[in-house]
CSV table of C-alpha atoms and ligand atoms in Angstrom, one decimal:
chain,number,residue,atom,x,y,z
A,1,UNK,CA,-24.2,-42.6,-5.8
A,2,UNK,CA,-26.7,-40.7,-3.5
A,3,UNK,CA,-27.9,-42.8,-1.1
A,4,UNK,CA,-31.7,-43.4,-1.1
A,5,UNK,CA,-33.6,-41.9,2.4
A,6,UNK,CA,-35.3,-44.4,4.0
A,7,UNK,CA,-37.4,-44.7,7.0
A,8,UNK,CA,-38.0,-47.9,9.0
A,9,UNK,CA,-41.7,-48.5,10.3
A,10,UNK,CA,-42.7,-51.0,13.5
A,11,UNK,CA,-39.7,-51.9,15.4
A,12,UNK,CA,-40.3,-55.3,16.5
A,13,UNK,CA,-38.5,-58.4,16.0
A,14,UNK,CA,-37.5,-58.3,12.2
A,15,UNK,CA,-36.4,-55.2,12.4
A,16,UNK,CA,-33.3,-56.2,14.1
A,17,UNK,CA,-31.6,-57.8,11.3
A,18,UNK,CA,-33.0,-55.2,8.9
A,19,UNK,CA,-31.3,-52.4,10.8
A,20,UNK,CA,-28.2,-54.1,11.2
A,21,UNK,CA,-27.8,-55.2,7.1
A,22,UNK,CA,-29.3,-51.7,6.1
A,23,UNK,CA,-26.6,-49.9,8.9
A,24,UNK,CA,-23.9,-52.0,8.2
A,25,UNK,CA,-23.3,-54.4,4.5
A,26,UNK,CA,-26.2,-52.4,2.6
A,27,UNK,CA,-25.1,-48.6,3.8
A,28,UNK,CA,-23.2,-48.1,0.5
A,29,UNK,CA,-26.6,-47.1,-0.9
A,30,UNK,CA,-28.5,-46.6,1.9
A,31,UNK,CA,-29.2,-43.8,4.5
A,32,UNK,CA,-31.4,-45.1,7.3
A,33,UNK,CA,-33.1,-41.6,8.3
A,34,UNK,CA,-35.1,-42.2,11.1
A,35,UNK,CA,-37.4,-45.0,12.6
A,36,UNK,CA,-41.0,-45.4,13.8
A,37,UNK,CA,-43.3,-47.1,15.7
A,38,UNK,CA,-46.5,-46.9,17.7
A,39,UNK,CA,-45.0,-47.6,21.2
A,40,UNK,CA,-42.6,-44.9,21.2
A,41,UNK,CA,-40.3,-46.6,23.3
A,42,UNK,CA,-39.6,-50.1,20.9
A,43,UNK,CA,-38.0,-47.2,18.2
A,44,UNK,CA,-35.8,-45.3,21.1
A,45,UNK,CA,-34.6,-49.0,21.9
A,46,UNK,CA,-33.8,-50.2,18.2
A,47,UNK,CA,-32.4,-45.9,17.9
A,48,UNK,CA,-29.6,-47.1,20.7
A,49,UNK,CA,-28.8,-50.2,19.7
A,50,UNK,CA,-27.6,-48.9,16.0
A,51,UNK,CA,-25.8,-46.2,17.0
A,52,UNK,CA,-28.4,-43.5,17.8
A,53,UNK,CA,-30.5,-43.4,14.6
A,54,UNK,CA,-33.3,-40.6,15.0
A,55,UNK,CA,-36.7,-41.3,15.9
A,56,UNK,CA,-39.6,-39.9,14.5
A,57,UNK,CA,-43.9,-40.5,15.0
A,58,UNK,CA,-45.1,-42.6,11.7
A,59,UNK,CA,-47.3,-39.9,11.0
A,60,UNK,CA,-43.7,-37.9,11.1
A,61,UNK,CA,-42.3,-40.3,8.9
A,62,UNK,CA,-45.1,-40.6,6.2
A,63,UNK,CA,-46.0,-37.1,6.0
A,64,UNK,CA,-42.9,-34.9,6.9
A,65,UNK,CA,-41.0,-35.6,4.0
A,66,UNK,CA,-38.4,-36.8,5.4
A,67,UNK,CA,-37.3,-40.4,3.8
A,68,UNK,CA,-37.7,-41.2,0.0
A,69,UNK,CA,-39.2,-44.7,1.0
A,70,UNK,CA,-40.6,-46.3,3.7
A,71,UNK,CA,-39.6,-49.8,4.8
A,72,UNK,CA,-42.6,-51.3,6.4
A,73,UNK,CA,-42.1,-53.5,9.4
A,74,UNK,CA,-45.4,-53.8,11.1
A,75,UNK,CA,-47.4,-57.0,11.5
A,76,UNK,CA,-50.0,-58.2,8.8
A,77,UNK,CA,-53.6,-56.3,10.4
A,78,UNK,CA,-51.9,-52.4,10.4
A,79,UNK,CA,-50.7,-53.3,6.3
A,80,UNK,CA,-53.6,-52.0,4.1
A,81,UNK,CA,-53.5,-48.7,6.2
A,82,UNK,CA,-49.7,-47.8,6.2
A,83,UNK,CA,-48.8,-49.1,3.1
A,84,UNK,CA,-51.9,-47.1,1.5
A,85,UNK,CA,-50.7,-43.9,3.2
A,86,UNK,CA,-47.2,-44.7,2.0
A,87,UNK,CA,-47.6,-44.6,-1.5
A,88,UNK,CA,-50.6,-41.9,-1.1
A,89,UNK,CA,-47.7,-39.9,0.5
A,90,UNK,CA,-45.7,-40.3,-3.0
A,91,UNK,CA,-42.9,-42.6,-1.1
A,92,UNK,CA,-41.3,-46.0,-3.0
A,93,UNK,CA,-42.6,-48.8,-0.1
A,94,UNK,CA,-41.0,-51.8,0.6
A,95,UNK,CA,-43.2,-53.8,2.7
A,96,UNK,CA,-42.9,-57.0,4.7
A,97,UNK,CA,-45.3,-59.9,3.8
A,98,UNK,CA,-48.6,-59.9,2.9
A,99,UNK,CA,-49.0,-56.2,1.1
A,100,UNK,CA,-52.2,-56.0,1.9
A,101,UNK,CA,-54.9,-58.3,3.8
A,102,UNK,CA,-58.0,-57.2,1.1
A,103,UNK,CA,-57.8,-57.3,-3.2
A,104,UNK,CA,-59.6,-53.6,-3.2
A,105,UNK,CA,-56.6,-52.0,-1.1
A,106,UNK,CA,-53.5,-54.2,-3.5
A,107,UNK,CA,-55.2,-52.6,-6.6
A,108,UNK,CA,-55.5,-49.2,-4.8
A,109,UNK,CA,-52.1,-49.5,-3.9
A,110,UNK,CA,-51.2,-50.6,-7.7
A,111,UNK,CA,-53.2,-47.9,-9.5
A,112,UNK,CA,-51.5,-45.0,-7.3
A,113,UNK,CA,-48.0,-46.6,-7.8
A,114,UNK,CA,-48.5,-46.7,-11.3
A,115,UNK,CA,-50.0,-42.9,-11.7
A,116,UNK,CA,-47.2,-41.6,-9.0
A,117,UNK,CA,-44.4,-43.7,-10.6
A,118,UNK,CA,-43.7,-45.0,-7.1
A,119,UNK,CA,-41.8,-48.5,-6.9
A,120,UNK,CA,-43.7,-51.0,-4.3
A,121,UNK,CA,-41.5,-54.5,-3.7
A,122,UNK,CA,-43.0,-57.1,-1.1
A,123,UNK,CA,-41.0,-59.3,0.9
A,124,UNK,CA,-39.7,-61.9,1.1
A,125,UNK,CA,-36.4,-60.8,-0.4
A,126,UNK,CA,-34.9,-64.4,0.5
A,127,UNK,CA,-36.0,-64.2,-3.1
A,128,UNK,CA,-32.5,-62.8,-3.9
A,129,UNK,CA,-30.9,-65.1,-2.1
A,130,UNK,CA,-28.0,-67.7,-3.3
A,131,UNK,CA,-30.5,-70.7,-2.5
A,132,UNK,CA,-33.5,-69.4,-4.3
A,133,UNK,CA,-31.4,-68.0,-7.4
A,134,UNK,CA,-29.4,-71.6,-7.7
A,135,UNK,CA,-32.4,-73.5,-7.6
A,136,UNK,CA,-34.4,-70.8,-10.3
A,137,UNK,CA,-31.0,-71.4,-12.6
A,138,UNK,CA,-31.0,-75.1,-11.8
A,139,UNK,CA,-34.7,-75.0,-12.9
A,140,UNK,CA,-34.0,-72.3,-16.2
A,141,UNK,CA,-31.0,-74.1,-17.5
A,142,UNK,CA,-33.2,-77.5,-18.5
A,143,UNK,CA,-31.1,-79.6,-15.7
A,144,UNK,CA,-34.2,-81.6,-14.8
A,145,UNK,CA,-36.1,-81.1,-18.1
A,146,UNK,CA,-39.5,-79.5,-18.7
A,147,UNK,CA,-40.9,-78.6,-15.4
A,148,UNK,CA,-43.8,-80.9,-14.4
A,149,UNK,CA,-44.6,-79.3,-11.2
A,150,UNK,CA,-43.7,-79.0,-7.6
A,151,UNK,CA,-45.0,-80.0,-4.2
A,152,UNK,CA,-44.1,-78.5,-0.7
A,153,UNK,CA,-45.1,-78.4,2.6
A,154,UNK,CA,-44.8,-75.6,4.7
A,155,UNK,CA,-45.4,-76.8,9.0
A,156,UNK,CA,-44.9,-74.8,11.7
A,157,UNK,CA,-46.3,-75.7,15.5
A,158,UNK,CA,-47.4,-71.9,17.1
A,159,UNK,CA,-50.8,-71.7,18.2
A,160,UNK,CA,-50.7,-68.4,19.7
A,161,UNK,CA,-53.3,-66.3,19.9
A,162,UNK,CA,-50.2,-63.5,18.3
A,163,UNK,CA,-49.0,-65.9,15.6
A,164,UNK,CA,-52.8,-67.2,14.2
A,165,UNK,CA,-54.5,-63.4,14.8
A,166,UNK,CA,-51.6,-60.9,14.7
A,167,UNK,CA,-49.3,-62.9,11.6
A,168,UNK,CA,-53.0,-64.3,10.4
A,169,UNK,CA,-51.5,-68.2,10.4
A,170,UNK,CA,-49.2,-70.1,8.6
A,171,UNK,CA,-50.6,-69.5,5.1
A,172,UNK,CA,-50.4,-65.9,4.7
A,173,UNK,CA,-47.2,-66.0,7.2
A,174,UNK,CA,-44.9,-68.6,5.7
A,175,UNK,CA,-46.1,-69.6,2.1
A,176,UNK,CA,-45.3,-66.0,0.7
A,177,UNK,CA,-41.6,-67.8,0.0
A,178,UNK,CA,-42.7,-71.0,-0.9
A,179,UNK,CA,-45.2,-69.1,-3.1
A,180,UNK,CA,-42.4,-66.5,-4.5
A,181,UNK,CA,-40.1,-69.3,-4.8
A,182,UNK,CA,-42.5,-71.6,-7.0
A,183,UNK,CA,-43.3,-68.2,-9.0
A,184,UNK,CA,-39.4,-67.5,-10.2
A,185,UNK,CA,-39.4,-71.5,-11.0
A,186,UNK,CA,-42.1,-72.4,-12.6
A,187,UNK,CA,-43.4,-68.9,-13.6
A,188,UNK,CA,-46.6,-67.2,-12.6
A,189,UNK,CA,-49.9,-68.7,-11.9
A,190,UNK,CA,-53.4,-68.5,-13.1
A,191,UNK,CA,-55.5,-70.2,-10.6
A,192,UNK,CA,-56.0,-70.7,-7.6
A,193,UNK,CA,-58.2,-73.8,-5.8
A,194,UNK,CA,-57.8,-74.4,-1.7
A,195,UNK,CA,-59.2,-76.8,0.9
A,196,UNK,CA,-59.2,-75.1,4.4
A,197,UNK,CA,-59.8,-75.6,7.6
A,198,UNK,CA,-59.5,-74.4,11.3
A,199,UNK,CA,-57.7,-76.1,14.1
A,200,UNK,CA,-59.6,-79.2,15.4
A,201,UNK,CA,-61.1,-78.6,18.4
A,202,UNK,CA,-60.2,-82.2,20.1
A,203,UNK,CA,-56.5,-83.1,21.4
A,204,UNK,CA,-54.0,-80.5,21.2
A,205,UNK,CA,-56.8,-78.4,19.5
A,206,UNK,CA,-58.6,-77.9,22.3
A,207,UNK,CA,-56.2,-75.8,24.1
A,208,UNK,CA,-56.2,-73.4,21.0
A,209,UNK,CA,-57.3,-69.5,20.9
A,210,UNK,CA,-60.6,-68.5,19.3
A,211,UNK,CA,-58.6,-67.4,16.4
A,212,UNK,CA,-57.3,-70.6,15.6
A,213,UNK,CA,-60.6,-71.5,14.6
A,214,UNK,CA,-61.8,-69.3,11.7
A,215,UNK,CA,-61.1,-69.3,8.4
A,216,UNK,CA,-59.5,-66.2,7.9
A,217,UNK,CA,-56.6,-67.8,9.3
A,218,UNK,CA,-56.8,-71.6,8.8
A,219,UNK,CA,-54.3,-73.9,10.5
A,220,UNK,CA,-54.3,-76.2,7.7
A,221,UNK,CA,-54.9,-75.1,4.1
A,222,UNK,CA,-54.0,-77.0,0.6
A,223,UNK,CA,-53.4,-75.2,-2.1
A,224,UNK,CA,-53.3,-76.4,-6.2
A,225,UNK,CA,-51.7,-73.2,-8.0
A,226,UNK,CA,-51.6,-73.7,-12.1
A,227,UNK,CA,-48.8,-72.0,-13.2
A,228,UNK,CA,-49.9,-70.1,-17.1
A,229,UNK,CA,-46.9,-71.9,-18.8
A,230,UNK,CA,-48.5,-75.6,-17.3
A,231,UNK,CA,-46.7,-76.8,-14.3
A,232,UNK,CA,-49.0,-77.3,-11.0
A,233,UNK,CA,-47.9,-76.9,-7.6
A,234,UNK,CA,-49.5,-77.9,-4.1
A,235,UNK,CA,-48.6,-76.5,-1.0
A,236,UNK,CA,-49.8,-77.6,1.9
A,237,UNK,CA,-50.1,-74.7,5.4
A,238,UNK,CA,-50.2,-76.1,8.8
A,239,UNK,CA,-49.7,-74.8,12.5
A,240,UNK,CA,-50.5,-78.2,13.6
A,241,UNK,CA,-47.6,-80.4,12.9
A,242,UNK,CA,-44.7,-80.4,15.3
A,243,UNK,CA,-42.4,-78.4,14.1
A,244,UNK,CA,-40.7,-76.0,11.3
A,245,UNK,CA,-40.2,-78.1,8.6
A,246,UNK,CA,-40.3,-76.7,5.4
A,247,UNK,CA,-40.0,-79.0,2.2
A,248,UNK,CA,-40.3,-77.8,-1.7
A,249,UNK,CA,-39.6,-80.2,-4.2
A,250,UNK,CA,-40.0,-79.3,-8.0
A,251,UNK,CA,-40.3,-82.5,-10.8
A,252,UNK,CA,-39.2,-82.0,-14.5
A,253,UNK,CA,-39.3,-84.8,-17.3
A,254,UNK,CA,-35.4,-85.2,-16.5
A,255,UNK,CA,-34.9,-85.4,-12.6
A,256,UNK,CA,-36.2,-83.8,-9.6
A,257,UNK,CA,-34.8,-81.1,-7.7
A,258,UNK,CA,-34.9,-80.8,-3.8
A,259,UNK,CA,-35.0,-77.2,-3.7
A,260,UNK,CA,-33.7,-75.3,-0.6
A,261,UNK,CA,-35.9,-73.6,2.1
A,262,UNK,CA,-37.0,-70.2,0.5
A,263,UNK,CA,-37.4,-68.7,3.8
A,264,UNK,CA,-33.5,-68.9,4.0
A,265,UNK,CA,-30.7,-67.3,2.1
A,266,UNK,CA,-28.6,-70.3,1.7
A,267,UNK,CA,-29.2,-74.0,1.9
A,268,UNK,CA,-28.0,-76.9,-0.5
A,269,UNK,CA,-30.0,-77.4,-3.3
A,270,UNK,CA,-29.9,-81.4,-5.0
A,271,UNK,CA,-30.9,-82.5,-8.0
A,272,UNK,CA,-31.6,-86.3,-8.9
A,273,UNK,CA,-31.8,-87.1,-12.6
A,274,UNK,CA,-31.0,-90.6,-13.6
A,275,UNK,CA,-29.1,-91.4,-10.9
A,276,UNK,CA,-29.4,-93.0,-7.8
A,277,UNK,CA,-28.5,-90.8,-5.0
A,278,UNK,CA,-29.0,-87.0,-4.9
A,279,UNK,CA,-26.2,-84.6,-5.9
A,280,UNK,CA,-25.7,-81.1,-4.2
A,281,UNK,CA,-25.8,-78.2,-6.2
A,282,UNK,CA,-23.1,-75.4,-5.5
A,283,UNK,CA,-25.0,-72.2,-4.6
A,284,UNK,CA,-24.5,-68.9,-6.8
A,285,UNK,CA,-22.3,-66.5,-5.2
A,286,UNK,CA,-23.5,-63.9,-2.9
A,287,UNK,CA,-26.7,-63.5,-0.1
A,288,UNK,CA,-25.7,-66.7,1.2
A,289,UNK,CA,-26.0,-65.8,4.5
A,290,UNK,CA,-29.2,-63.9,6.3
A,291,UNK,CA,-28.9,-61.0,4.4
A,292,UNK,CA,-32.5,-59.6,5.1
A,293,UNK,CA,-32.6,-56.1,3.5
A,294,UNK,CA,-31.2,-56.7,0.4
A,295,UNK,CA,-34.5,-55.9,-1.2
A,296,UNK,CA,-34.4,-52.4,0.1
A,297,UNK,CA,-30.4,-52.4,-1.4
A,298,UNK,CA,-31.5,-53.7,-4.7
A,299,UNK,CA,-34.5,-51.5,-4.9
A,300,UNK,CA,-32.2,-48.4,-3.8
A,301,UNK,CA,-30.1,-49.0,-6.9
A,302,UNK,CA,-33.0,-49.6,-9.0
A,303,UNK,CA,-34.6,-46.3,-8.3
A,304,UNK,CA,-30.8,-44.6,-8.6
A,305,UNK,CA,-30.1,-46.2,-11.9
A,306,UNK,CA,-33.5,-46.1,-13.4
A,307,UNK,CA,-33.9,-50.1,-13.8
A,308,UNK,CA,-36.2,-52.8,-12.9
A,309,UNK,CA,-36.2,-54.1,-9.0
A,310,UNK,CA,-36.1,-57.4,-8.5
A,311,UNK,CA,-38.7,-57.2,-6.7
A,312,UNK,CA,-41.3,-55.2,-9.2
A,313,UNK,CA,-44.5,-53.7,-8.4
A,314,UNK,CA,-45.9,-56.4,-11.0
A,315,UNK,CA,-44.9,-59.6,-8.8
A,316,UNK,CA,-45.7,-57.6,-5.4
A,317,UNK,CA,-49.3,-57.7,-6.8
A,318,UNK,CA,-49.4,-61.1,-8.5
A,319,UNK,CA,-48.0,-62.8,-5.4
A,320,UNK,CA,-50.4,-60.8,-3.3
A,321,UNK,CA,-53.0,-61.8,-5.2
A,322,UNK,CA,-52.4,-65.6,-5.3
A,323,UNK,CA,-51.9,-65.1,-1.5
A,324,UNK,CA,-55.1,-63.8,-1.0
A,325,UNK,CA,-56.8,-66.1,-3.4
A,326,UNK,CA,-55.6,-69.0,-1.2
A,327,UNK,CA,-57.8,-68.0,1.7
A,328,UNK,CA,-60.9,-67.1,-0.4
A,329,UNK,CA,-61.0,-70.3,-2.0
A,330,UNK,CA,-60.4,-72.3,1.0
A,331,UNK,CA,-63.5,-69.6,2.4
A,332,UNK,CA,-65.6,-70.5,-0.8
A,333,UNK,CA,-64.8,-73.7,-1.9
A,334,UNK,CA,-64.6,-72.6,-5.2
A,335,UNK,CA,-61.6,-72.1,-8.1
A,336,UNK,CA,-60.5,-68.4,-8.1
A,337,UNK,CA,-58.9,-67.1,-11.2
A,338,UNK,CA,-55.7,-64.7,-10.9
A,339,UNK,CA,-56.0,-61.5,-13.1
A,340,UNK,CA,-52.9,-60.0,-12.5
A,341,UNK,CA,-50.1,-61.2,-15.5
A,342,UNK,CA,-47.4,-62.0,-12.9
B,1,LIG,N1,-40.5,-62.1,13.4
B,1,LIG,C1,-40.0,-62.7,12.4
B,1,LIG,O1,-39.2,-63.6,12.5
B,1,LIG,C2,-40.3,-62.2,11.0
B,1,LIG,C3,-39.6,-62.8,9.9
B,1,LIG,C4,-39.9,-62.3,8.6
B,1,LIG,C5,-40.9,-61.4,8.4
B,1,LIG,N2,-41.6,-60.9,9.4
B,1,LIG,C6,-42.7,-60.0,9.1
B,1,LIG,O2,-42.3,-58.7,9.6
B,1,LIG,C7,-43.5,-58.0,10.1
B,1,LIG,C8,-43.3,-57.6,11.6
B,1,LIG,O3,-42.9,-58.8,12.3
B,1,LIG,P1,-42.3,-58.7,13.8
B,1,LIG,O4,-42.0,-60.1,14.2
B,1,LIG,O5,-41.2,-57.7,13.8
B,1,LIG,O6,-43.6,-58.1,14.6
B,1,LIG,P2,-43.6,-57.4,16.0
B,1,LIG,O7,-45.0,-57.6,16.5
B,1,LIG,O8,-42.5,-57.9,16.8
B,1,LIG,O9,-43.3,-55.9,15.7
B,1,LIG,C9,-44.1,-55.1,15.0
B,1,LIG,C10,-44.0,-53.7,15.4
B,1,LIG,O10,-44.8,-52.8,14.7
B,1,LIG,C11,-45.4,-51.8,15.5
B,1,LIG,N3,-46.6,-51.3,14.9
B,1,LIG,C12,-47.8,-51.9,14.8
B,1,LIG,N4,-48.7,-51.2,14.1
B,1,LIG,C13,-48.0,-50.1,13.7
B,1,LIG,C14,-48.3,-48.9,13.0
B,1,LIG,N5,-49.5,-48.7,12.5
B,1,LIG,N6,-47.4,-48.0,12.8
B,1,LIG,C15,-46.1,-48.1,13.3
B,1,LIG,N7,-45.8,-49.2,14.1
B,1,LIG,C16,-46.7,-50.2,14.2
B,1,LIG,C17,-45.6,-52.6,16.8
B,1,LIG,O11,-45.7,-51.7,17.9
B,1,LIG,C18,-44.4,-53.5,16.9
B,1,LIG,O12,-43.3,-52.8,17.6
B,1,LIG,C19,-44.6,-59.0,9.9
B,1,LIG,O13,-45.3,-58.6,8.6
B,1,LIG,C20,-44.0,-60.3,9.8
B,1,LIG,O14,-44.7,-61.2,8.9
B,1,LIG,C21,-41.3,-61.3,10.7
């Protein structure tokens, strides 16, 4: 098959383990063109360390026709503009979490997709993972019953000024899986109500950036989501507890499963019904390791076969918008319904 162009934008952190899958295990359908980034000198030092990939400008790389689709690597404040531009620039996007930080720019972004025929996908593709898929067919197959609803926590202990401002807190950082995970279980949701607030300003608070303290980027926000076919979650955000430790457990009329960490390929899923201990649930074949990218791969054979993505345009904006709609509820204080059908 021809292999679909693509460019990679910000090179940063992630985009390490992007350009190693999409060089290496994912290069049966993928040409990695040419990479771009702001500081000239972050994309000449990813360029040597994958065996001299070409660099380009952004502006390069959006405009000069030189990539069927962009993969967008750069942080959370530079997303409405690029990922506008990309799909503006008639290029299929695949975009790291949140798609956009304002509801105008997702539906801008949406309405020129759909006139252009251009595919958008969101991260997090952990969404294709062996953990996320077992639990999905644990939950599909009836194993614990009729889904009642789930409950997960999401902690993480950075109070940076980088990690509140730059990744805009653990909310709009961390609960896209928990949030894409809870969407392929218990289907999509139809409301959204949140309690927020900033970090306290006494104890460990008090050592906090400025940015800590609004509620654009709350340090603790929980979050009731009503799925349309019944179930309710809660999740609960937090940069204030001592650690990374991610829980998501869903509750049907037949057992309860402990589902695996969706920010994670793998994991081991266990599912209590009846019994009285816990019994581990043997993942699905393939992505069990950190196989970041695989989004991009399914997407490139999407486009090439003419077929549905996994990740759709459709659940890039309904998991945008229930993302969003967690911070202006927690802002308002009020119930915030979700248009988009998910
Ligand atoms: N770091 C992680 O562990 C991790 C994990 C999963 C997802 N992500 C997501 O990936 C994205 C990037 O994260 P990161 O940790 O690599 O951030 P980073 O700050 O390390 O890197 C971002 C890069 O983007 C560049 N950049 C900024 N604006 C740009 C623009 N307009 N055009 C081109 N380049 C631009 C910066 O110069 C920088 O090199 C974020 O959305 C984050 O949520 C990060």
């Amino acid at each position: 098959m021809s292999k679909l162009r693509v460019g990679i934008l910000g090179c940063g952190q992630i985009s390490s383990i992007y350009l190693k899958n999409l060089t290496g295990i994912f290069s049966d359908r993928i040409e990695v063109v040419g990479i771009a980034d702001v500081i000239r000198e972050s994309a000449e030092k990813r360029a040597a360390e994958y065996g001299g990939l070409r660099v380009i400008s952004p502006d390069e790389m959006i405009e000069g026709r030189v990539c069927d689709s962009i993969v967008n690597l750069t942080p959370a404040p530079a997303h409405d503009v690029t990922n506008l531009r990309i799909v503006e620039a008639g290029l299929h996007l695949y975009s790291e979490k949140p798609l956009a930080l304002s509801m105008d720019v997702v539906k801008r972004i949406d309405e020129v997709a759909r006139s252009r025929g251009i595919r958008v996908a969101v991260a997090p593709d952990t969404l294709l993972g062996a953990g996320v898929r077992t639990c999905a067919e644990v939950v599909r197959s009836g194993r614990i019953g009729a889904p009642v609803g789930s409950l997960g926590f999401i902690s993480v202990k950075r109070f940076d000024e980088r990690y509140m401002n730059v990744f805009r807190g653990p909310w709009l950082d961390l609960a896209p899986y928990h949030v894409g995970a809870i969407i392929s279980y218990l289907g999509p949701i139809g409301a959204v109500s949140a309690i927020s607030r900033p970090a306290r300003a006494d104890g460990e608070g008090a050592s906090l950036p400025e940015s800590a303290r609004t509620m654009e980027n709350p340090a603790l926000t929980g979050v009731v989501l009503e799925h349309r076919g019944g179930a309710i979650s809660t999740l609960l955000a937090s940069s204030e507890t001592w650690a990374y430790v991610p829980t998501l457990v869903v509750h049907g009329s037949l057992g309860t499963l402990t589902a695996t960490d969706p920010n994670m390929f793998g994991g081991v899923p266990r599912v209590r019904s009846g019994k009285e201990s816990e019994e581990a649930v043997e993942l699905l074949p393939d992505f069990r390791e950190n196989s970041r990218g695989v989004g991009v791969w399914d997407l490139a054979g999407a486009i090439h076969e003419s077929r549905p993505a996994v990740l759709t345009n459709e659940a890039a904006l309904h998991a945008t918008e229930v993302l969003l709609a967690g911070i202006e509820s927690g802002k308002a204080g009020r119930r915030v319904s979700i248009e988009s059908p998910g």
